[in-house]
Each structure stands twice: as structure tokens, then as C-alpha cells.
mmCIF file of C-alpha atoms in Angstrom:
data_model
loop_
_atom_site.group_PDB
_atom_site.id
_atom_site.type_symbol
_atom_site.label_atom_id
_atom_site.label_comp_id
_atom_site.label_asym_id
_atom_site.label_seq_id
_atom_site.Cartn_x
_atom_site.Cartn_y
_atom_site.Cartn_z
ATOM 1 C CA MET A 1 15.884 6.261 1.271
ATOM 2 C CA LEU A 2 12.489 4.888 0.515
ATOM 3 C CA GLY A 3 13.801 1.485 0.163
ATOM 4 C CA GLY A 4 15.342 1.724 3.855
ATOM 5 C CA ILE A 5 11.955 2.943 5.277
ATOM 6 C CA LYS A 6 10.153 -0.022 3.455
ATOM 7 C CA SER A 7 12.515 -2.619 5.026
ATOM 8 C CA PHE A 8 12.233 -1.491 8.349
ATOM 9 C CA LEU A 9 8.617 -1.632 7.921
ATOM 10 C CA LYS A 10 8.737 -5.022 6.611
ATOM 11 C CA GLU A 11 11.618 -6.370 9.253
ATOM 12 C CA ARG A 12 9.458 -4.700 12.275
ATOM 13 C CA LEU A 13 6.047 -5.869 11.218
ATOM 14 C CA HIS A 14 6.494 -9.572 9.654
ATOM 15 C CA HIS A 15 9.754 -10.742 11.243
ATOM 16 C CA ALA A 16 8.869 -10.086 14.421
ATOM 17 C CA ALA A 17 11.241 -12.572 16.842
ATOM 18 C CA GLY A 18 8.672 -14.073 19.103
ATOM 19 C CA PRO A 19 4.940 -15.011 19.656
ATOM 20 C CA ALA A 20 4.884 -11.576 21.719
ATOM 21 C CA ASP A 21 6.493 -9.460 19.121
ATOM 22 C CA ARG A 22 4.042 -11.110 16.354
ATOM 23 C CA ALA A 23 1.079 -10.145 18.497
ATOM 24 C CA GLN A 24 2.229 -6.508 19.000
ATOM 25 C CA ALA A 25 2.835 -6.161 15.285
ATOM 26 C CA LEU A 26 -0.736 -7.364 14.686
ATOM 27 C CA GLN A 27 -1.998 -4.931 17.204
ATOM 28 C CA VAL A 28 0.093 -1.978 15.445
ATOM 29 C CA ALA A 29 -1.183 -2.783 12.204
ATOM 30 C CA THR A 30 -4.450 -2.954 12.991
ATOM 31 C CA ALA A 31 -4.605 0.565 15.027
ATOM 32 C CA ALA A 32 -2.785 1.996 11.934
ATOM 33 C CA ILE A 33 -5.912 0.749 9.779
ATOM 34 C CA LEU A 34 -8.220 1.994 12.259
ATOM 35 C CA LEU A 35 -6.317 5.380 12.208
ATOM 36 C CA GLU A 36 -6.454 5.863 8.673
ATOM 37 C CA VAL A 37 -9.858 6.045 8.557
ATOM 38 C CA SER A 38 -10.409 8.631 11.074
ATOM 39 C CA ARG A 39 -7.865 10.805 9.030
ATOM 40 C CA ALA A 40 -9.772 10.240 5.872
ATOM 41 C CA ASP A 41 -11.780 13.530 6.382
ATOM 42 C CA PHE A 42 -8.461 15.047 7.281
ATOM 43 C CA GLU A 43 -9.400 15.475 10.823
ATOM 44 C CA ILE A 44 -8.538 13.058 13.872
ATOM 45 C CA ASP A 45 -11.595 13.777 15.808
ATOM 46 C CA GLU A 46 -11.079 12.602 19.623
ATOM 47 C CA GLN A 47 -14.676 10.493 19.267
ATOM 48 C CA GLU A 48 -13.081 8.782 16.556
ATOM 49 C CA LEU A 49 -9.792 8.090 18.756
ATOM 50 C CA GLU A 50 -11.755 6.816 21.447
ATOM 51 C CA VAL A 51 -13.730 4.402 19.218
ATOM 52 C CA VAL A 52 -10.209 3.028 17.929
ATOM 53 C CA ALA A 53 -9.378 2.420 21.407
ATOM 54 C CA ALA A 54 -12.437 0.968 22.341
ATOM 55 C CA ALA A 55 -12.095 -1.416 19.158
ATOM 56 C CA LEU A 56 -8.654 -2.247 20.323
ATOM 57 C CA VAL A 57 -9.407 -3.034 23.733
ATOM 58 C CA ARG A 58 -12.239 -5.407 22.707
ATOM 59 C CA THR A 59 -10.121 -6.856 20.046
ATOM 60 C CA PHE A 60 -6.876 -7.417 21.984
ATOM 61 C CA SER A 61 -8.085 -7.595 25.867
ATOM 62 C CA LEU A 62 -5.608 -4.706 26.500
ATOM 63 C CA GLU A 63 -5.462 -2.326 28.960
ATOM 64 C CA GLU A 64 -6.421 1.218 28.636
ATOM 65 C CA ALA A 65 -2.555 2.407 29.258
ATOM 66 C CA ALA A 66 -1.169 -0.577 26.717
ATOM 67 C CA VAL A 67 -4.109 1.163 24.257
ATOM 68 C CA ARG A 68 -2.680 4.611 24.579
ATOM 69 C CA GLU A 69 1.130 3.147 23.917
ATOM 70 C CA LEU A 70 -0.379 1.167 20.849
ATOM 71 C CA ILE A 71 -2.377 4.122 19.556
ATOM 72 C CA ALA A 72 0.984 6.330 19.821
ATOM 73 C CA GLU A 73 3.065 3.590 18.199
ATOM 74 C CA ALA A 74 0.943 3.053 15.566
ATOM 75 C CA LEU A 75 0.636 6.749 14.392
ATOM 76 C CA GLU A 76 4.542 6.869 14.555
ATOM 77 C CA GLN A 77 4.374 3.789 12.248
ATOM 78 C CA ASP A 78 1.858 5.385 10.013
ATOM 79 C CA GLU A 79 3.761 8.661 9.580
ATOM 80 C CA GLU A 80 6.907 6.609 9.062
ATOM 81 C CA ALA A 81 5.106 4.315 6.493
ATOM 82 C CA LEU A 82 4.566 5.256 2.418
ATOM 83 C CA SER A 83 1.297 3.254 2.649
ATOM 84 C CA LEU A 84 -0.788 1.069 4.328
ATOM 85 C CA TYR A 85 -0.166 -1.789 2.257
ATOM 86 C CA PRO A 86 2.543 -3.392 4.898
ATOM 87 C CA PHE A 87 -0.043 -3.387 7.424
ATOM 88 C CA LEU A 88 -2.818 -4.703 5.320
ATOM 89 C CA GLN A 89 -0.360 -7.343 4.048
ATOM 90 C CA LEU A 90 0.194 -8.421 7.825
ATOM 91 C CA VAL A 91 -3.693 -8.714 8.557
ATOM 92 C CA ASN A 92 -4.273 -10.737 5.622
ATOM 93 C CA ASP A 93 -1.379 -13.053 6.355
ATOM 94 C CA ARG A 94 -2.513 -13.390 9.821
ATOM 95 C CA CYS A 95 -6.320 -13.229 10.094
ATOM 96 C CA SER A 96 -9.366 -15.344 9.244
ATOM 97 C CA PRO A 97 -12.217 -13.991 7.500
ATOM 98 C CA GLU A 98 -13.880 -13.580 10.615
ATOM 99 C CA GLU A 99 -11.361 -11.194 11.959
ATOM 100 C CA LYS A 100 -10.978 -9.420 8.961
ATOM 101 C CA PHE A 101 -14.940 -8.947 8.952
ATOM 102 C CA ALA A 102 -14.865 -7.745 12.535
ATOM 103 C CA ILE A 103 -11.837 -4.734 11.362
ATOM 104 C CA ILE A 104 -14.114 -3.716 8.787
ATOM 105 C CA ALA A 105 -17.325 -3.208 11.335
ATOM 106 C CA ASP A 106 -14.768 -1.359 13.068
ATOM 107 C CA LEU A 107 -13.981 1.136 10.515
ATOM 108 C CA TRP A 108 -17.304 1.645 10.258
ATOM 109 C CA ARG A 109 -17.596 2.615 13.978
ATOM 110 C CA VAL A 110 -14.494 4.557 13.549
ATOM 111 C CA ALA A 111 -16.302 6.185 10.568
ATOM 112 C CA TYR A 112 -19.763 7.076 12.394
ATOM 113 C CA ALA A 113 -17.839 8.158 15.675
ATOM 114 C CA ASP A 114 -18.526 11.733 14.923
ATOM 115 C CA GLY A 115 -22.259 11.221 13.954
ATOM 116 C CA ARG A 116 -21.748 11.633 10.192
ATOM 117 C CA LEU A 117 -20.195 9.702 7.472
ATOM 118 C CA ASP A 118 -17.782 11.686 5.189
ATOM 119 C CA LYS A 119 -17.396 10.335 1.461
ATOM 120 C CA TYR A 120 -13.666 9.947 1.923
ATOM 121 C CA GLU A 121 -14.144 7.833 5.115
ATOM 122 C CA GLU A 122 -16.451 5.367 3.068
ATOM 123 C CA TYR A 123 -14.221 5.475 0.312
ATOM 124 C CA GLN A 124 -11.270 4.358 2.549
ATOM 125 C CA ILE A 125 -13.349 1.724 4.120
ATOM 126 C CA ARG A 126 -14.230 0.722 0.619
ATOM 127 C CA ARG A 127 -10.511 0.630 -0.451
ATOM 128 C CA ILE A 128 -9.301 -0.846 2.891
ATOM 129 C CA ALA A 129 -11.820 -3.845 2.519
ATOM 130 C CA ASP A 130 -11.013 -4.288 -1.257
ATOM 131 C CA LEU A 131 -7.405 -4.807 0.213
ATOM 132 C CA LEU A 132 -8.071 -7.244 3.032
ATOM 133 C CA TYR A 133 -10.139 -9.507 0.278
ATOM 134 C CA VAL A 134 -13.326 -8.920 2.040
ATOM 135 C CA PRO A 135 -16.202 -9.528 -0.226
ATOM 136 C CA HIS A 136 -18.314 -6.715 -1.137
ATOM 137 C CA SER A 137 -21.428 -8.373 0.659
ATOM 138 C CA GLU A 138 -19.339 -8.290 3.851
ATOM 139 C CA PHE A 139 -18.486 -4.910 3.440
ATOM 140 C CA ILE A 140 -22.165 -3.890 3.268
ATOM 141 C CA ARG A 141 -23.267 -6.450 6.152
ATOM 142 C CA ALA A 142 -20.521 -4.725 8.073
ATOM 143 C CA LYS A 143 -22.183 -1.203 7.860
ATOM 144 C CA LEU A 144 -25.614 -2.707 8.386
ATOM 145 C CA THR A 145 -24.708 -4.275 11.483
ATOM 146 C CA VAL A 146 -22.938 -1.174 12.921
ATOM 147 C CA ARG A 147 -25.821 1.273 12.041
ATOM 148 C CA ALA A 148 -28.497 -1.098 13.335
ATOM 149 C CA ASP A 149 -26.068 -1.016 16.630
ATOM 150 C CA ASP A 150 -26.360 2.562 16.652
ATOM 151 C CA ALA A 151 -29.723 3.080 15.956
ATOM 152 C CA PRO A 152 -32.029 4.485 18.906
#
């Protein structure tokens, strides 16, 4: 059964037929990764969902309705997935270091959305950054950039 779920995710995310399917797979993977940080403190907060939506609009130039569908799809895919690995692998395969940095910065925005940084959120971002092969210095630079942007 577990193998069936893994093969479904691999087929759905990595072997999408056309450019539109591949783009949608990357969008779902990015949304799932962003949502993972919102879940790290064991509650998905409305402010965090708004930050996730804003990141998806900014990154992929999507309409609000498309973002709602994308978040729903990502939540569904994430619940079916046994780990984040298929999503992270897709991002590793298709994104440049600059795009990965932008994802890490968006993860920090999600973590800070509710006005506080939970230790589980920070741990999750560190873990994701490691799995995306983002150097520690870039991980810290993303955090400091987001904190500076949010400062009054």
C-alpha cells in the first residue's frame, strides 16, 4: 500500500505530461512545502494561510481562485504523502539556488505570520533548507531579510 502511494505521488509530481502539468506539479510542491511550516506548531493559522497564498501569487502570478485550488490540492497531496521528500525532490530537480532561496524566505514569512516564531517552525525550516541543499549562510540571510522586511 505504501509503495502504491509513493508511486502515485512520483508519477503525479515528476512525470507530468506537458509544460502546464509540470508547472502545476511545481506549484503543488511549493504550496505543500510552505504549508508544512504552518503545520509545524500543530495548528494552521489563518494568517499563515494568507502568507502562503500571497507567496504563491507572487511566485507563480496566480489568481486568487487558482491559489485557493492550489492550496486545497497541496493539502490533499500532503495528507496522502508519507513525507515531504517527493515535493522537495521536485523542487531540487527544477529550481535554481535563487528560487530555493525565495522558497526559504517564504517559509520564514509563514513562520512569522502569527507574530511569533515557534521552535518547531524554525526546526522545520532548517530541515527543509538542508534537504533543498541551501547553505546555512543563505538560510540565515533569508531569515534576517524577512525579519528586516517586517520590522517597523
